[in-house]
Amino acid sequence: MQTVTVGLGERSYPIFIGSKLSYGEHVRDALPKVTDLMVVSNDTVAPLYLNSVKVSLEAAGFKVSECILKDGEKYKTADSWMQILTALLEHDFGRDGALVALGGGVVGDMTGFAAACYERGVPYVQIPTTLLAMVDSSVGGKTAINHPLGKNMIGAFWQPKAVIASLDALKTLPPRELSAGMGEVVKTGIIYDGEFFSWLEQHAQKVFEHDQAVLEHIVRRCCEIKAEVVGKDEQEHGLRAILNLGHTFGHALEAYLGFGTWLHGEAVGLGLVIAAALARSRNLIGDDDFRRIRDLTERCRLPVKIPDQMQPEDFLRLMRHDKKVRRGVIRYVLPQKIGAAGLYTDVSDQEVSGLIAEFKEAQRG
Ligand code: NAD
Ligand code: GLY
């Protein structure tokens, strides 16, 4: 088992990564005074893992109740969030209670937001069951639900008390979801650690063979990097924005195609390649680095081509709704080399239009 710490003073917490982890023991250490737990999961993950998690938590002395939501990004809504709050009220949860998120990023984000709001804040623990949630969403305390007018627009920063990433759960994860997780993994290498990126070039293929050592290294390194970034800039006043590399173009792709058509991590994958192309056209990176980013993304079985029907103006229209837009200016995170990235506010719409048109032309050839 590996342990990574997110260093936030009194709110610091551990991330446990490994196989056959003892949920009860780790949750008891994280929540010594808590008596009641509500495990929040969904109707795909609960039949697979709820029973074993519950048994382990009960053996550690907790009284455990459950709240099972419908599966899917389209249920990341105020209604589902209210369902969690109602379950807490019906079970008479007080300040000595806590929540446990058992699932991917959707369950994790909604449970965290319910924990942030219930009685003005109760503790929670993340048990991520997707690769994306293990390497990204369960760490760092961003919690949210979607609003019909925008993804993740309603939320709070509310840090968990512990994250327990049991790699065994990845065995039941559909391969497409593994690829989606790799979108965030490749992103992490590009923005922070060139050596890790090179290591991924050698080993990424093994993820799809469920190689435990490779998965453990990937989850640990991504958590270390995310912990470092969050420890320096918890509420995204500066540095934390680099974690959004690929997401501005990615959100536009998700919205254009209809949320759920491409998975979030798939859209991020192509978003990374478009951001790299923009960085190349600004001479921030060279042709060789661009190709390495595109090739690794493709080897992770992620899309690297813009859908034929999507035009430059579609990107610009949809990117205007991004949370990172300030006074009408779209802010782009761009790689500066493999291993570093920065935020740019001087990219004109014409520059982006030209770049997208060129990118589409090149993919035809
Ligand atoms: P998800 O939660 O929808 O999970 C993907 C699918 O896999 C779902 O159908 C789920 O039920 C299923 N699943 C989960 N674990 C499984 C397992 N072990 N075996 C079989 N099936 C399993 O999607 P995701 O990719 O985990 O998360 C995406 C969400 O995370 C988005 O809503 C995104 O906005 C959010 N996100 C948040 C942050 C953050 O910092 N808070 C960061 C990145 C993404
Ligand atoms: N996933 C982006 C962040 O946590 O800041």
PDB file of C-alpha atoms in Angstrom, residues 132-313:
ATOM      1  CA  LEU A 132     -10.431   9.073 -13.329  1.00  0.00           C
ATOM      2  CA  ALA A 133     -11.699   9.429  -9.776  1.00  0.00           C
ATOM      3  CA  MET A 134      -8.540   7.830  -8.323  1.00  0.00           C
ATOM      4  CA  VAL A 135      -6.124  10.085 -10.229  1.00  0.00           C
ATOM      5  CA  ASP A 136      -8.110  13.300 -10.133  1.00  0.00           C
ATOM      6  CA  SER A 137     -11.652  13.908  -8.917  1.00  0.00           C
ATOM      7  CA  SER A 138     -11.509  12.316  -5.445  1.00  0.00           C
ATOM      8  CA  VAL A 139      -8.508  14.463  -4.487  1.00  0.00           C
ATOM      9  CA  GLY A 140      -8.513  18.215  -3.928  1.00  0.00           C
ATOM     10  CA  GLY A 141     -11.963  18.993  -2.563  1.00  0.00           C
ATOM     11  CA  LYS A 142     -13.754  20.334  -5.631  1.00  0.00           C
ATOM     12  CA  THR A 143     -17.386  19.267  -5.227  1.00  0.00           C
ATOM     13  CA  ALA A 144     -20.277  20.098  -7.534  1.00  0.00           C
ATOM     14  CA  ILE A 145     -23.538  19.341  -9.277  1.00  0.00           C
ATOM     15  CA  ASN A 146     -24.541  20.412 -12.782  1.00  0.00           C
ATOM     16  CA  HIS A 147     -27.081  23.139 -13.563  1.00  0.00           C
ATOM     17  CA  PRO A 148     -29.112  22.910 -16.802  1.00  0.00           C
ATOM     18  CA  LEU A 149     -27.157  26.013 -17.914  1.00  0.00           C
ATOM     19  CA  GLY A 150     -23.689  24.710 -17.081  1.00  0.00           C
ATOM     20  CA  LYS A 151     -21.626  21.735 -15.929  1.00  0.00           C
ATOM     21  CA  ASN A 152     -20.293  21.810 -12.337  1.00  0.00           C
ATOM     22  CA  MET A 153     -21.645  25.355 -11.919  1.00  0.00           C
ATOM     23  CA  ILE A 154     -23.012  24.809  -8.395  1.00  0.00           C
ATOM     24  CA  GLY A 155     -20.495  23.565  -5.844  1.00  0.00           C
ATOM     25  CA  ALA A 156     -18.036  24.174  -3.035  1.00  0.00           C
ATOM     26  CA  PHE A 157     -14.470  23.500  -2.004  1.00  0.00           C
ATOM     27  CA  TRP A 158     -14.849  20.892   0.732  1.00  0.00           C
ATOM     28  CA  GLN A 159     -11.949  18.558   1.429  1.00  0.00           C
ATOM     29  CA  PRO A 160     -12.495  14.869   2.308  1.00  0.00           C
ATOM     30  CA  LYS A 161     -11.000  13.390   5.497  1.00  0.00           C
ATOM     31  CA  ALA A 162      -9.389  10.513   3.565  1.00  0.00           C
ATOM     32  CA  VAL A 163      -9.303   8.952   0.102  1.00  0.00           C
ATOM     33  CA  ILE A 164      -9.146   5.158  -0.194  1.00  0.00           C
ATOM     34  CA  ALA A 165      -8.235   4.087  -3.737  1.00  0.00           C
ATOM     35  CA  SER A 166      -8.563   0.332  -3.986  1.00  0.00           C
ATOM     36  CA  LEU A 167      -7.069  -0.714  -7.334  1.00  0.00           C
ATOM     37  CA  ASP A 168      -9.084  -3.966  -7.221  1.00  0.00           C
ATOM     38  CA  ALA A 169     -12.166  -1.969  -8.278  1.00  0.00           C
ATOM     39  CA  LEU A 170     -10.577  -1.212 -11.650  1.00  0.00           C
ATOM     40  CA  LYS A 171     -10.984  -4.877 -12.694  1.00  0.00           C
ATOM     41  CA  THR A 172     -14.707  -4.341 -13.337  1.00  0.00           C
ATOM     42  CA  LEU A 173     -14.309  -0.947 -15.011  1.00  0.00           C
ATOM     43  CA  PRO A 174     -15.234  -0.941 -18.729  1.00  0.00           C
ATOM     44  CA  PRO A 175     -12.120  -0.399 -20.958  1.00  0.00           C
ATOM     45  CA  ARG A 176     -13.544   2.849 -22.343  1.00  0.00           C
ATOM     46  CA  GLU A 177     -13.694   4.244 -18.795  1.00  0.00           C
ATOM     47  CA  LEU A 178     -10.043   3.209 -18.252  1.00  0.00           C
ATOM     48  CA  SER A 179      -9.090   5.205 -21.360  1.00  0.00           C
ATOM     49  CA  ALA A 180     -11.063   8.190 -20.093  1.00  0.00           C
ATOM     50  CA  GLY A 181      -9.059   8.067 -16.853  1.00  0.00           C
ATOM     51  CA  MET A 182      -5.856   8.011 -18.891  1.00  0.00           C
ATOM     52  CA  GLY A 183      -6.857  11.397 -20.379  1.00  0.00           C
ATOM     53  CA  GLU A 184      -6.318  12.971 -16.933  1.00  0.00           C
ATOM     54  CA  VAL A 185      -3.147  10.902 -16.410  1.00  0.00           C
ATOM     55  CA  VAL A 186      -1.544  12.122 -19.667  1.00  0.00           C
ATOM     56  CA  LYS A 187      -2.597  15.663 -18.699  1.00  0.00           C
ATOM     57  CA  THR A 188      -0.794  15.306 -15.359  1.00  0.00           C
ATOM     58  CA  GLY A 189       2.444  14.283 -17.065  1.00  0.00           C
ATOM     59  CA  ILE A 190       2.269  17.177 -19.535  1.00  0.00           C
ATOM     60  CA  ILE A 191       1.634  19.884 -16.935  1.00  0.00           C
ATOM     61  CA  TYR A 192       4.039  18.794 -14.203  1.00  0.00           C
ATOM     62  CA  ASP A 193       6.402  15.912 -14.798  1.00  0.00           C
ATOM     63  CA  GLY A 194       8.263  15.222 -18.047  1.00  0.00           C
ATOM     64  CA  GLU A 195       9.897  12.115 -16.575  1.00  0.00           C
ATOM     65  CA  PHE A 196       6.509  10.648 -15.698  1.00  0.00           C
ATOM     66  CA  PHE A 197       5.330  11.436 -19.244  1.00  0.00           C
ATOM     67  CA  SER A 198       8.325   9.490 -20.668  1.00  0.00           C
ATOM     68  CA  TRP A 199       7.556   6.614 -18.285  1.00  0.00           C
ATOM     69  CA  LEU A 200       3.953   6.619 -19.558  1.00  0.00           C
ATOM     70  CA  GLU A 201       5.226   6.396 -23.132  1.00  0.00           C
ATOM     71  CA  GLN A 202       6.849   3.086 -22.107  1.00  0.00           C
ATOM     72  CA  HIS A 203       4.124   1.694 -19.841  1.00  0.00           C
ATOM     73  CA  ALA A 204       0.673   3.125 -20.678  1.00  0.00           C
ATOM     74  CA  GLN A 205      -0.248   0.070 -22.742  1.00  0.00           C
ATOM     75  CA  LYS A 206      -0.035  -2.094 -19.598  1.00  0.00           C
ATOM     76  CA  VAL A 207      -2.990  -0.254 -18.063  1.00  0.00           C
ATOM     77  CA  PHE A 208      -5.234  -2.109 -20.496  1.00  0.00           C
ATOM     78  CA  GLU A 209      -3.722  -5.412 -19.321  1.00  0.00           C
ATOM     79  CA  HIS A 210      -4.638  -4.426 -15.726  1.00  0.00           C
ATOM     80  CA  ASP A 211      -0.985  -4.502 -14.640  1.00  0.00           C
ATOM     81  CA  GLN A 212      -1.266  -3.719 -10.897  1.00  0.00           C
ATOM     82  CA  ALA A 213       2.251  -2.308 -10.510  1.00  0.00           C
ATOM     83  CA  VAL A 214       1.724   0.064 -13.435  1.00  0.00           C
ATOM     84  CA  LEU A 215      -1.695   1.167 -12.151  1.00  0.00           C
ATOM     85  CA  GLU A 216      -0.320   1.721  -8.662  1.00  0.00           C
ATOM     86  CA  HIS A 217       2.531   3.861  -9.971  1.00  0.00           C
ATOM     87  CA  ILE A 218       0.144   5.914 -12.110  1.00  0.00           C
ATOM     88  CA  VAL A 219      -2.358   6.549  -9.308  1.00  0.00           C
ATOM     89  CA  ARG A 220       0.405   7.377  -6.811  1.00  0.00           C
ATOM     90  CA  ARG A 221       2.260   9.815  -9.086  1.00  0.00           C
ATOM     91  CA  CYS A 222      -0.945  11.578 -10.159  1.00  0.00           C
ATOM     92  CA  CYS A 223      -2.065  11.890  -6.523  1.00  0.00           C
ATOM     93  CA  GLU A 224       1.355  13.216  -5.473  1.00  0.00           C
ATOM     94  CA  ILE A 225       1.225  15.866  -8.183  1.00  0.00           C
ATOM     95  CA  LYS A 226      -2.381  16.817  -7.483  1.00  0.00           C
ATOM     96  CA  ALA A 227      -1.643  16.974  -3.738  1.00  0.00           C
ATOM     97  CA  GLU A 228       1.308  19.286  -4.383  1.00  0.00           C
ATOM     98  CA  VAL A 229      -0.700  21.613  -6.630  1.00  0.00           C
ATOM     99  CA  VAL A 230      -3.718  21.694  -4.280  1.00  0.00           C
ATOM    100  CA  GLY A 231      -1.426  22.204  -1.257  1.00  0.00           C
ATOM    101  CA  LYS A 232      -0.017  25.340  -2.934  1.00  0.00           C
ATOM    102  CA  ASP A 233      -3.276  26.742  -4.366  1.00  0.00           C
ATOM    103  CA  GLU A 234      -6.360  25.094  -2.898  1.00  0.00           C
ATOM    104  CA  GLN A 235      -8.967  27.476  -4.342  1.00  0.00           C
ATOM    105  CA  GLU A 236      -7.503  28.015  -7.819  1.00  0.00           C
ATOM    106  CA  HIS A 237      -6.216  31.560  -7.501  1.00  0.00           C
ATOM    107  CA  GLY A 238      -3.322  30.685  -9.832  1.00  0.00           C
ATOM    108  CA  LEU A 239      -1.314  27.452 -10.121  1.00  0.00           C
ATOM    109  CA  ARG A 240      -4.281  25.048  -9.770  1.00  0.00           C
ATOM    110  CA  ALA A 241      -5.626  26.299 -13.130  1.00  0.00           C
ATOM    111  CA  ILE A 242      -2.987  24.157 -14.899  1.00  0.00           C
ATOM    112  CA  LEU A 243      -5.039  21.094 -13.896  1.00  0.00           C
ATOM    113  CA  ASN A 244      -7.535  22.305 -16.497  1.00  0.00           C
ATOM    114  CA  LEU A 245      -5.217  21.670 -19.475  1.00  0.00           C
ATOM    115  CA  GLY A 246      -7.341  20.268 -22.294  1.00  0.00           C
ATOM    116  CA  HIS A 247     -10.596  21.006 -20.454  1.00  0.00           C
ATOM    117  CA  THR A 248     -11.578  24.236 -22.236  1.00  0.00           C
ATOM    118  CA  PHE A 249     -11.564  22.546 -25.654  1.00  0.00           C
ATOM    119  CA  GLY A 250     -12.817  19.335 -24.002  1.00  0.00           C
ATOM    120  CA  HIS A 251     -15.920  20.952 -22.475  1.00  0.00           C
ATOM    121  CA  ALA A 252     -16.774  22.473 -25.865  1.00  0.00           C
ATOM    122  CA  LEU A 253     -16.531  19.003 -27.459  1.00  0.00           C
ATOM    123  CA  GLU A 254     -18.694  17.437 -24.733  1.00  0.00           C
ATOM    124  CA  ALA A 255     -21.331  20.151 -25.036  1.00  0.00           C
ATOM    125  CA  TYR A 256     -21.368  20.094 -28.860  1.00  0.00           C
ATOM    126  CA  LEU A 257     -21.721  16.325 -29.105  1.00  0.00           C
ATOM    127  CA  GLY A 258     -24.221  16.204 -26.223  1.00  0.00           C
ATOM    128  CA  PHE A 259     -23.019  15.387 -22.697  1.00  0.00           C
ATOM    129  CA  GLY A 260     -22.465  11.639 -22.409  1.00  0.00           C
ATOM    130  CA  THR A 261     -21.775  11.029 -26.138  1.00  0.00           C
ATOM    131  CA  TRP A 262     -18.062  11.278 -25.447  1.00  0.00           C
ATOM    132  CA  LEU A 263     -16.876  10.587 -21.910  1.00  0.00           C
ATOM    133  CA  HIS A 264     -15.331  13.547 -20.063  1.00  0.00           C
ATOM    134  CA  GLY A 265     -11.840  11.992 -20.225  1.00  0.00           C
ATOM    135  CA  GLU A 266     -12.194  11.303 -23.958  1.00  0.00           C
ATOM    136  CA  ALA A 267     -13.011  14.949 -24.634  1.00  0.00           C
ATOM    137  CA  VAL A 268     -10.081  15.976 -22.418  1.00  0.00           C
ATOM    138  CA  GLY A 269      -7.833  13.675 -24.503  1.00  0.00           C
ATOM    139  CA  LEU A 270      -8.594  15.488 -27.753  1.00  0.00           C
ATOM    140  CA  GLY A 271      -8.536  18.789 -25.809  1.00  0.00           C
ATOM    141  CA  LEU A 272      -4.918  18.045 -24.818  1.00  0.00           C
ATOM    142  CA  VAL A 273      -3.949  17.524 -28.454  1.00  0.00           C
ATOM    143  CA  ILE A 274      -5.670  20.751 -29.597  1.00  0.00           C
ATOM    144  CA  ALA A 275      -4.017  22.708 -26.736  1.00  0.00           C
ATOM    145  CA  ALA A 276      -0.670  21.214 -27.780  1.00  0.00           C
ATOM    146  CA  ALA A 277      -1.299  22.296 -31.388  1.00  0.00           C
ATOM    147  CA  LEU A 278      -2.056  25.837 -30.183  1.00  0.00           C
ATOM    148  CA  ALA A 279       1.120  25.810 -28.077  1.00  0.00           C
ATOM    149  CA  ARG A 280       3.106  24.644 -31.129  1.00  0.00           C
ATOM    150  CA  SER A 281       1.680  27.408 -33.300  1.00  0.00           C
ATOM    151  CA  ARG A 282       2.853  29.921 -30.625  1.00  0.00           C
ATOM    152  CA  ASN A 283       6.309  28.296 -30.538  1.00  0.00           C
ATOM    153  CA  LEU A 284       5.872  27.326 -26.898  1.00  0.00           C
ATOM    154  CA  ILE A 285       6.612  23.713 -27.827  1.00  0.00           C
ATOM    155  CA  GLY A 286       8.178  22.159 -30.915  1.00  0.00           C
ATOM    156  CA  ASP A 287       6.861  19.672 -33.439  1.00  0.00           C
ATOM    157  CA  ASP A 288       8.496  16.760 -31.617  1.00  0.00           C
ATOM    158  CA  ASP A 289       6.692  17.485 -28.312  1.00  0.00           C
ATOM    159  CA  PHE A 290       3.404  17.958 -30.171  1.00  0.00           C
ATOM    160  CA  ARG A 291       3.773  14.541 -31.790  1.00  0.00           C
ATOM    161  CA  ARG A 292       4.673  12.896 -28.467  1.00  0.00           C
ATOM    162  CA  ILE A 293       1.500  14.325 -26.858  1.00  0.00           C
ATOM    163  CA  ARG A 294      -0.687  13.281 -29.776  1.00  0.00           C
ATOM    164  CA  ASP A 295       0.858   9.779 -29.999  1.00  0.00           C
ATOM    165  CA  LEU A 296       0.564   9.025 -26.275  1.00  0.00           C
ATOM    166  CA  THR A 297      -3.042  10.263 -26.264  1.00  0.00           C
ATOM    167  CA  GLU A 298      -3.816   7.999 -29.220  1.00  0.00           C
ATOM    168  CA  ARG A 299      -2.058   5.036 -27.587  1.00  0.00           C
ATOM    169  CA  CYS A 300      -4.309   5.547 -24.566  1.00  0.00           C
ATOM    170  CA  ARG A 301      -7.196   4.876 -26.995  1.00  0.00           C
ATOM    171  CA  LEU A 302      -8.463   8.439 -26.830  1.00  0.00           C
ATOM    172  CA  PRO A 303      -9.814  10.482 -29.754  1.00  0.00           C
ATOM    173  CA  VAL A 304      -7.288  12.712 -31.539  1.00  0.00           C
ATOM    174  CA  LYS A 305      -9.505  13.975 -34.384  1.00  0.00           C
ATOM    175  CA  ILE A 306     -12.056  16.777 -34.303  1.00  0.00           C
ATOM    176  CA  PRO A 307     -15.493  15.520 -35.405  1.00  0.00           C
ATOM    177  CA  ASP A 308     -16.037  16.556 -39.062  1.00  0.00           C
ATOM    178  CA  GLN A 309     -19.231  18.472 -38.387  1.00  0.00           C
ATOM    179  CA  MET A 310     -17.747  20.647 -35.611  1.00  0.00           C
ATOM    180  CA  GLN A 311     -16.562  24.040 -36.854  1.00  0.00           C
ATOM    181  CA  PRO A 312     -14.183  26.637 -35.313  1.00  0.00           C
ATOM    182  CA  GLU A 313     -17.147  28.889 -34.421  1.00  0.00           C
TER     183      GLU A 313
END
